[in-house]
Amino acid sequence: MSGTSLDGVDAVLADFATPPGRVLGHVARTFAAPLRAELLALNSSGTDELHRAALAANALAECYAQAVQALLQQTGVSAQAVRAIGAHGQTVRHRPQAFDGTGYTLQLNNPALLAERTGITTVADFRSRDVAAGGQGAPLVPAFHWDLFGQPGRTVCVLNVGGIANLSVLGADGSVLGFDCGPGNALMDHWCQQHLGRPYDDNGAWAASGQVLPALLQALQAEPFLALPPPKSTGRDLFHPQWLQQRLHAAPAANPADVQATLAELTASACAASARSYGNESKLLIVCGGGAHNGHLMRRLAALLPGWAVESSAQHGLPPLQVEAAAFAWLAQRCMNGLAGNLPRVTGAAGPRILGAIYPA
């Protein structure tokens, strides 16, 4: 899995022989600076995009292959023992239902190259069929969240905070609702890189040192997407540096630490509002993704959700940085078994579909 935060690749080896499955190993690889810069640049229109995108996809597949080899070496498992790789790719454009009514979602990847490099059957292109069926193509993790974190008779909310934040409401009756809440780490990471030269705000310490700017927060929260009902999904197509720059007029000459505090509050408030609106009977929020390691963000979520238990997914059996990679392993397993990987209430699709294209070894 490589997500919207563009921090690198998380790879897991998962065994689903006994539900809900277990993770046998985990490897994290950061992107080389030129690849990260190119992937970020390809989120916007530019020159010679087709050529650049094809080469970036090749480089990404090589990065995935290196992560797979490291994972096999770490666990002592042979490539022949692995049934399939689930390779999500890197989302660079996500516009479901836009333009012509169908829209598109585009992930850079070269699964054929990955299958060649590893000798392992590869499953990719998970989102396109859901979009073709009238869905959002995202988030695709809630069905897996139910398998992993669902508790019959109790409603549980699962919040994944990557570059974008998404919420899964796992109903006491077995129902599942999932949607994107708004920005996760993407804007905070951008602001930290711009002003501190660091890839992210470690533990949210910089945000915690600042003060929330009410006028700026109000301008950020006025974004119409935040008020839309689910199903809905978003990405860097909306929440990008220019989006932030256009709203900074509400805080001229602001202290950068105060802007960071306000961006953290935007993420926390959007996530908390979604949890209250659609999962208020839960009172349990399980947080995964990189945001679970942001102590300031976790404290703000707890403050905005009084009476709720706000807990890391590590307290529920799987570390935060392993959950999404395990979800795409789960989706690959579903595809290989001819089973649907989406849920209509999660994505808005017309009905469950088998998601993913198989590239044999």
PDB file of N, CA, C and O in Angstrom, residues 247-304:
ATOM      1  N   ARG A 247      -7.293  30.131   0.998  1.00  0.00           N
ATOM      2  CA  ARG A 247      -8.035  30.404   2.234  1.00  0.00           C
ATOM      3  C   ARG A 247      -7.189  31.084   3.305  1.00  0.00           C
ATOM      4  O   ARG A 247      -7.728  31.505   4.336  1.00  0.00           O
ATOM      5  N   LEU A 248      -5.907  31.201   3.056  1.00  0.00           N
ATOM      6  CA  LEU A 248      -5.038  31.820   4.045  1.00  0.00           C
ATOM      7  C   LEU A 248      -5.249  33.334   4.167  1.00  0.00           C
ATOM      8  O   LEU A 248      -4.740  33.949   5.101  1.00  0.00           O
ATOM      9  N   HIS A 249      -6.038  33.905   3.244  1.00  0.00           N
ATOM     10  CA  HIS A 249      -6.347  35.339   3.367  1.00  0.00           C
ATOM     11  C   HIS A 249      -7.106  35.616   4.660  1.00  0.00           C
ATOM     12  O   HIS A 249      -7.132  36.756   5.148  1.00  0.00           O
ATOM     13  N   ALA A 250      -7.729  34.568   5.226  1.00  0.00           N
ATOM     14  CA  ALA A 250      -8.449  34.734   6.493  1.00  0.00           C
ATOM     15  C   ALA A 250      -7.498  34.883   7.675  1.00  0.00           C
ATOM     16  O   ALA A 250      -7.937  35.205   8.781  1.00  0.00           O
ATOM     17  N   ALA A 251      -6.201  34.628   7.449  1.00  0.00           N
ATOM     18  CA  ALA A 251      -5.213  34.754   8.527  1.00  0.00           C
ATOM     19  C   ALA A 251      -3.935  35.370   7.978  1.00  0.00           C
ATOM     20  O   ALA A 251      -2.883  34.721   7.922  1.00  0.00           O
ATOM     21  N   PRO A 252      -3.968  36.620   7.540  1.00  0.00           N
ATOM     22  CA  PRO A 252      -2.770  37.241   6.966  1.00  0.00           C
ATOM     23  C   PRO A 252      -1.657  37.350   8.007  1.00  0.00           C
ATOM     24  O   PRO A 252      -1.891  37.639   9.176  1.00  0.00           O
ATOM     25  N   ALA A 253      -0.432  37.066   7.572  1.00  0.00           N
ATOM     26  CA  ALA A 253       0.757  37.149   8.428  1.00  0.00           C
ATOM     27  C   ALA A 253       0.656  36.256   9.658  1.00  0.00           C
ATOM     28  O   ALA A 253       1.198  36.565  10.720  1.00  0.00           O
ATOM     29  N   ALA A 254      -0.033  35.116   9.511  1.00  0.00           N
ATOM     30  CA  ALA A 254      -0.201  34.211  10.647  1.00  0.00           C
ATOM     31  C   ALA A 254       1.098  33.507  10.983  1.00  0.00           C
ATOM     32  O   ALA A 254       1.929  33.232  10.104  1.00  0.00           O
ATOM     33  N   ASN A 255       1.290  33.215  12.253  1.00  0.00           N
ATOM     34  CA  ASN A 255       2.398  32.396  12.704  1.00  0.00           C
ATOM     35  C   ASN A 255       2.240  31.001  12.098  1.00  0.00           C
ATOM     36  O   ASN A 255       1.171  30.381  12.230  1.00  0.00           O
ATOM     37  N   PRO A 256       3.264  30.457  11.419  1.00  0.00           N
ATOM     38  CA  PRO A 256       3.127  29.140  10.796  1.00  0.00           C
ATOM     39  C   PRO A 256       2.691  28.041  11.777  1.00  0.00           C
ATOM     40  O   PRO A 256       1.942  27.140  11.409  1.00  0.00           O
ATOM     41  N   ALA A 257       3.154  28.104  13.031  1.00  0.00           N
ATOM     42  CA  ALA A 257       2.740  27.093  14.013  1.00  0.00           C
ATOM     43  C   ALA A 257       1.250  27.182  14.286  1.00  0.00           C
ATOM     44  O   ALA A 257       0.582  26.161  14.521  1.00  0.00           O
ATOM     45  N   ASP A 258       0.699  28.387  14.242  1.00  0.00           N
ATOM     46  CA  ASP A 258      -0.737  28.555  14.456  1.00  0.00           C
ATOM     47  C   ASP A 258      -1.535  27.998  13.271  1.00  0.00           C
ATOM     48  O   ASP A 258      -2.617  27.430  13.456  1.00  0.00           O
ATOM     49  N   VAL A 259      -0.994  28.159  12.071  1.00  0.00           N
ATOM     50  CA  VAL A 259      -1.644  27.563  10.898  1.00  0.00           C
ATOM     51  C   VAL A 259      -1.627  26.039  11.026  1.00  0.00           C
ATOM     52  O   VAL A 259      -2.632  25.372  10.749  1.00  0.00           O
ATOM     53  N   GLN A 260      -0.502  25.476  11.481  1.00  0.00           N
ATOM     54  CA  GLN A 260      -0.422  24.027  11.656  1.00  0.00           C
ATOM     55  C   GLN A 260      -1.437  23.552  12.694  1.00  0.00           C
ATOM     56  O   GLN A 260      -2.090  22.510  12.508  1.00  0.00           O
ATOM     57  N   ALA A 261      -1.572  24.277  13.782  1.00  0.00           N
ATOM     58  CA  ALA A 261      -2.564  23.926  14.794  1.00  0.00           C
ATOM     59  C   ALA A 261      -3.972  23.966  14.209  1.00  0.00           C
ATOM     60  O   ALA A 261      -4.818  23.116  14.527  1.00  0.00           O
ATOM     61  N   THR A 262      -4.223  24.925  13.330  1.00  0.00           N
ATOM     62  CA  THR A 262      -5.543  25.058  12.721  1.00  0.00           C
ATOM     63  C   THR A 262      -5.805  23.936  11.719  1.00  0.00           C
ATOM     64  O   THR A 262      -6.923  23.424  11.620  1.00  0.00           O
ATOM     65  N   LEU A 263      -4.778  23.528  10.986  1.00  0.00           N
ATOM     66  CA  LEU A 263      -4.934  22.409  10.053  1.00  0.00           C
ATOM     67  C   LEU A 263      -5.209  21.110  10.809  1.00  0.00           C
ATOM     68  O   LEU A 263      -6.028  20.293  10.372  1.00  0.00           O
ATOM     69  N   ALA A 264      -4.536  20.923  11.944  1.00  0.00           N
ATOM     70  CA  ALA A 264      -4.806  19.745  12.767  1.00  0.00           C
ATOM     71  C   ALA A 264      -6.238  19.770  13.280  1.00  0.00           C
ATOM     72  O   ALA A 264      -6.930  18.733  13.315  1.00  0.00           O
ATOM     73  N   GLU A 265      -6.703  20.961  13.653  1.00  0.00           N
ATOM     74  CA  GLU A 265      -8.079  21.092  14.147  1.00  0.00           C
ATOM     75  C   GLU A 265      -9.088  20.838  13.031  1.00  0.00           C
ATOM     76  O   GLU A 265     -10.160  20.264  13.272  1.00  0.00           O
ATOM     77  N   LEU A 266      -8.761  21.245  11.813  1.00  0.00           N
ATOM     78  CA  LEU A 266      -9.636  20.952  10.672  1.00  0.00           C
ATOM     79  C   LEU A 266      -9.814  19.449  10.510  1.00  0.00           C
ATOM     80  O   LEU A 266     -10.940  18.951  10.371  1.00  0.00           O
ATOM     81  N   THR A 267      -8.707  18.710  10.518  1.00  0.00           N
ATOM     82  CA  THR A 267      -8.785  17.251  10.381  1.00  0.00           C
ATOM     83  C   THR A 267      -9.569  16.645  11.533  1.00  0.00           C
ATOM     84  O   THR A 267     -10.486  15.834  11.320  1.00  0.00           O
ATOM     85  N   ALA A 268      -9.236  17.029  12.756  1.00  0.00           N
ATOM     86  CA  ALA A 268      -9.902  16.451  13.930  1.00  0.00           C
ATOM     87  C   ALA A 268     -11.388  16.778  13.936  1.00  0.00           C
ATOM     88  O   ALA A 268     -12.230  15.902  14.213  1.00  0.00           O
ATOM     89  N   SER A 269     -11.740  18.008  13.616  1.00  0.00           N
ATOM     90  CA  SER A 269     -13.151  18.412  13.676  1.00  0.00           C
ATOM     91  C   SER A 269     -13.967  17.736  12.579  1.00  0.00           C
ATOM     92  O   SER A 269     -15.119  17.338  12.816  1.00  0.00           O
ATOM     93  N   ALA A 270     -13.401  17.589  11.380  1.00  0.00           N
ATOM     94  CA  ALA A 270     -14.126  16.916  10.294  1.00  0.00           C
ATOM     95  C   ALA A 270     -14.370  15.450  10.640  1.00  0.00           C
ATOM     96  O   ALA A 270     -15.454  14.914  10.402  1.00  0.00           O
ATOM     97  N   CYS A 271     -13.358  14.803  11.211  1.00  0.00           N
ATOM     98  CA  CYS A 271     -13.494  13.387  11.576  1.00  0.00           C
ATOM     99  C   CYS A 271     -14.477  13.210  12.724  1.00  0.00           C
ATOM    100  O   CYS A 271     -15.319  12.301  12.701  1.00  0.00           O
ATOM    101  N   ALA A 272     -14.376  14.066  13.728  1.00  0.00           N
ATOM    102  CA  ALA A 272     -15.271  13.966  14.880  1.00  0.00           C
ATOM    103  C   ALA A 272     -16.708  14.248  14.479  1.00  0.00           C
ATOM    104  O   ALA A 272     -17.641  13.562  14.939  1.00  0.00           O
ATOM    105  N   ALA A 273     -16.918  15.229  13.615  1.00  0.00           N
ATOM    106  CA  ALA A 273     -18.274  15.538  13.172  1.00  0.00           C
ATOM    107  C   ALA A 273     -18.879  14.363  12.408  1.00  0.00           C
ATOM    108  O   ALA A 273     -20.067  14.044  12.568  1.00  0.00           O
ATOM    109  N   SER A 274     -18.077  13.709  11.585  1.00  0.00           N
ATOM    110  CA  SER A 274     -18.568  12.548  10.842  1.00  0.00           C
ATOM    111  C   SER A 274     -18.936  11.416  11.795  1.00  0.00           C
ATOM    112  O   SER A 274     -19.967  10.751  11.626  1.00  0.00           O
ATOM    113  N   ALA A 275     -18.101  11.186  12.799  1.00  0.00           N
ATOM    114  CA  ALA A 275     -18.380  10.125  13.771  1.00  0.00           C
ATOM    115  C   ALA A 275     -19.661  10.420  14.545  1.00  0.00           C
ATOM    116  O   ALA A 275     -20.499   9.529  14.748  1.00  0.00           O
ATOM    117  N   ARG A 276     -19.844  11.666  14.970  1.00  0.00           N
ATOM    118  CA  ARG A 276     -21.058  12.031  15.710  1.00  0.00           C
ATOM    119  C   ARG A 276     -22.300  11.912  14.841  1.00  0.00           C
ATOM    120  O   ARG A 276     -23.351  11.433  15.273  1.00  0.00           O
ATOM    121  N   SER A 277     -22.187  12.322  13.580  1.00  0.00           N
ATOM    122  CA  SER A 277     -23.361  12.351  12.697  1.00  0.00           C
ATOM    123  C   SER A 277     -23.813  10.960  12.268  1.00  0.00           C
ATOM    124  O   SER A 277     -25.006  10.711  12.137  1.00  0.00           O
ATOM    125  N   TYR A 278     -22.851  10.042  12.068  1.00  0.00           N
ATOM    126  CA  TYR A 278     -23.206   8.763  11.459  1.00  0.00           C
ATOM    127  C   TYR A 278     -22.905   7.549  12.340  1.00  0.00           C
ATOM    128  O   TYR A 278     -23.297   6.442  11.989  1.00  0.00           O
ATOM    129  N   GLY A 279     -22.231   7.763  13.466  1.00  0.00           N
ATOM    130  CA  GLY A 279     -21.934   6.617  14.329  1.00  0.00           C
ATOM    131  C   GLY A 279     -22.034   6.958  15.798  1.00  0.00           C
ATOM    132  O   GLY A 279     -21.313   6.386  16.617  1.00  0.00           O
ATOM    133  N   ASN A 280     -22.935   7.888  16.158  1.00  0.00           N
ATOM    134  CA  ASN A 280     -22.952   8.414  17.515  1.00  0.00           C
ATOM    135  C   ASN A 280     -23.326   7.379  18.573  1.00  0.00           C
ATOM    136  O   ASN A 280     -23.045   7.555  19.756  1.00  0.00           O
ATOM    137  N   GLU A 281     -23.987   6.289  18.141  1.00  0.00           N
ATOM    138  CA  GLU A 281     -24.302   5.243  19.102  1.00  0.00           C
ATOM    139  C   GLU A 281     -23.087   4.380  19.425  1.00  0.00           C
ATOM    140  O   GLU A 281     -23.140   3.492  20.268  1.00  0.00           O
ATOM    141  N   SER A 282     -21.961   4.649  18.766  1.00  0.00           N
ATOM    142  CA  SER A 282     -20.783   3.804  18.922  1.00  0.00           C
ATOM    143  C   SER A 282     -20.063   4.031  20.251  1.00  0.00           C
ATOM    144  O   SER A 282     -19.955   3.128  21.070  1.00  0.00           O
ATOM    145  N   LYS A 283     -19.537   5.232  20.428  1.00  0.00           N
ATOM    146  CA  LYS A 283     -18.713   5.602  21.584  1.00  0.00           C
ATOM    147  C   LYS A 283     -17.344   4.924  21.591  1.00  0.00           C
ATOM    148  O   LYS A 283     -16.627   4.984  22.578  1.00  0.00           O
ATOM    149  N   LEU A 284     -16.984   4.260  20.484  1.00  0.00           N
ATOM    150  CA  LEU A 284     -15.638   3.702  20.335  1.00  0.00           C
ATOM    151  C   LEU A 284     -15.108   4.089  18.964  1.00  0.00           C
ATOM    152  O   LEU A 284     -15.712   3.753  17.945  1.00  0.00           O
ATOM    153  N   LEU A 285     -13.989   4.801  18.933  1.00  0.00           N
ATOM    154  CA  LEU A 285     -13.327   5.181  17.688  1.00  0.00           C
ATOM    155  C   LEU A 285     -11.953   4.534  17.658  1.00  0.00           C
ATOM    156  O   LEU A 285     -11.075   4.868  18.464  1.00  0.00           O
ATOM    157  N   ILE A 286     -11.768   3.590  16.736  1.00  0.00           N
ATOM    158  CA  ILE A 286     -10.483   2.923  16.540  1.00  0.00           C
ATOM    159  C   ILE A 286      -9.757   3.657  15.421  1.00  0.00           C
ATOM    160  O   ILE A 286     -10.297   3.776  14.314  1.00  0.00           O
ATOM    161  N   VAL A 287      -8.551   4.152  15.689  1.00  0.00           N
ATOM    162  CA  VAL A 287      -7.829   4.980  14.723  1.00  0.00           C
ATOM    163  C   VAL A 287      -6.647   4.204  14.163  1.00  0.00           C
ATOM    164  O   VAL A 287      -5.870   3.595  14.904  1.00  0.00           O
ATOM    165  N   CYS A 288      -6.512   4.231  12.832  1.00  0.00           N
ATOM    166  CA  CYS A 288      -5.376   3.604  12.157  1.00  0.00           C
ATOM    167  C   CYS A 288      -4.802   4.578  11.143  1.00  0.00           C
ATOM    168  O   CYS A 288      -5.290   5.692  10.985  1.00  0.00           O
ATOM    169  N   GLY A 289      -3.759   4.160  10.435  1.00  0.00           N
ATOM    170  CA  GLY A 289      -3.061   5.060   9.524  1.00  0.00           C
ATOM    171  C   GLY A 289      -2.036   5.891  10.284  1.00  0.00           C
ATOM    172  O   GLY A 289      -1.951   5.850  11.523  1.00  0.00           O
ATOM    173  N   GLY A 290      -1.271   6.676   9.536  1.00  0.00           N
ATOM    174  CA  GLY A 290      -0.218   7.480  10.148  1.00  0.00           C
ATOM    175  C   GLY A 290      -0.719   8.438  11.203  1.00  0.00           C
ATOM    176  O   GLY A 290      -0.003   8.757  12.154  1.00  0.00           O
ATOM    177  N   GLY A 291      -1.959   8.913  11.045  1.00  0.00           N
ATOM    178  CA  GLY A 291      -2.518   9.858  12.010  1.00  0.00           C
ATOM    179  C   GLY A 291      -2.641   9.302  13.413  1.00  0.00           C
ATOM    180  O   GLY A 291      -2.688  10.065  14.386  1.00  0.00           O
ATOM    181  N   ALA A 292      -2.690   7.976  13.543  1.00  0.00           N
ATOM    182  CA  ALA A 292      -2.775   7.368  14.872  1.00  0.00           C
ATOM    183  C   ALA A 292      -1.506   7.598  15.678  1.00  0.00           C
ATOM    184  O   ALA A 292      -1.513   7.458  16.908  1.00  0.00           O
ATOM    185  N   HIS A 293      -0.402   7.955  14.989  1.00  0.00           N
ATOM    186  CA  HIS A 293       0.862   8.236  15.677  1.00  0.00           C
ATOM    187  C   HIS A 293       1.036   9.726  15.989  1.00  0.00           C
ATOM    188  O   HIS A 293       2.079  10.125  16.513  1.00  0.00           O
ATOM    189  N   ASN A 294       0.020  10.517  15.661  1.00  0.00           N
ATOM    190  CA  ASN A 294       0.051  11.951  15.942  1.00  0.00           C
ATOM    191  C   ASN A 294      -0.663  12.176  17.277  1.00  0.00           C
ATOM    192  O   ASN A 294      -1.889  12.207  17.349  1.00  0.00           O
ATOM    193  N   GLY A 295       0.134  12.300  18.355  1.00  0.00           N
ATOM    194  CA  GLY A 295      -0.442  12.412  19.685  1.00  0.00           C
ATOM    195  C   GLY A 295      -1.367  13.606  19.832  1.00  0.00           C
ATOM    196  O   GLY A 295      -2.414  13.518  20.487  1.00  0.00           O
ATOM    197  N   HIS A 296      -1.001  14.737  19.220  1.00  0.00           N
ATOM    198  CA  HIS A 296      -1.853  15.925  19.304  1.00  0.00           C
ATOM    199  C   HIS A 296      -3.197  15.670  18.633  1.00  0.00           C
ATOM    200  O   HIS A 296      -4.253  16.024  19.195  1.00  0.00           O
ATOM    201  N   LEU A 297      -3.183  15.061  17.459  1.00  0.00           N
ATOM    202  CA  LEU A 297      -4.433  14.777  16.755  1.00  0.00           C
ATOM    203  C   LEU A 297      -5.300  13.820  17.565  1.00  0.00           C
ATOM    204  O   LEU A 297      -6.525  14.006  17.658  1.00  0.00           O
ATOM    205  N   MET A 298      -4.704  12.795  18.148  1.00  0.00           N
ATOM    206  CA  MET A 298      -5.469  11.846  18.955  1.00  0.00           C
ATOM    207  C   MET A 298      -6.100  12.543  20.167  1.00  0.00           C
ATOM    208  O   MET A 298      -7.257  12.266  20.530  1.00  0.00           O
ATOM    209  N   ARG A 299      -5.370  13.461  20.789  1.00  0.00           N
ATOM    210  CA  ARG A 299      -5.935  14.199  21.930  1.00  0.00           C
ATOM    211  C   ARG A 299      -7.074  15.096  21.500  1.00  0.00           C
ATOM    212  O   ARG A 299      -8.085  15.226  22.214  1.00  0.00           O
ATOM    213  N   ARG A 300      -6.956  15.706  20.328  1.00  0.00           N
ATOM    214  CA  ARG A 300      -8.028  16.579  19.854  1.00  0.00           C
ATOM    215  C   ARG A 300      -9.281  15.751  19.494  1.00  0.00           C
ATOM    216  O   ARG A 300     -10.415  16.180  19.745  1.00  0.00           O
ATOM    217  N   LEU A 301      -9.082  14.583  18.911  1.00  0.00           N
ATOM    218  CA  LEU A 301     -10.232  13.717  18.633  1.00  0.00           C
ATOM    219  C   LEU A 301     -10.945  13.348  19.924  1.00  0.00           C
ATOM    220  O   LEU A 301     -12.184  13.386  20.007  1.00  0.00           O
ATOM    221  N   ALA A 302     -10.180  12.988  20.955  1.00  0.00           N
ATOM    222  CA  ALA A 302     -10.784  12.620  22.242  1.00  0.00           C
ATOM    223  C   ALA A 302     -11.525  13.811  22.846  1.00  0.00           C
ATOM    224  O   ALA A 302     -12.617  13.644  23.415  1.00  0.00           O
ATOM    225  N   ALA A 303     -10.968  15.019  22.718  1.00  0.00           N
ATOM    226  CA  ALA A 303     -11.611  16.204  23.279  1.00  0.00           C
ATOM    227  C   ALA A 303     -12.907  16.536  22.545  1.00  0.00           C
ATOM    228  O   ALA A 303     -13.879  17.006  23.161  1.00  0.00           O
ATOM    229  N   LEU A 304     -12.931  16.306  21.227  1.00  0.00           N
ATOM    230  CA  LEU A 304     -14.118  16.616  20.425  1.00  0.00           C
ATOM    231  C   LEU A 304     -15.171  15.517  20.479  1.00  0.00           C
ATOM    232  O   LEU A 304     -16.281  15.704  19.981  1.00  0.00           O
TER     233      LEU A 304
END
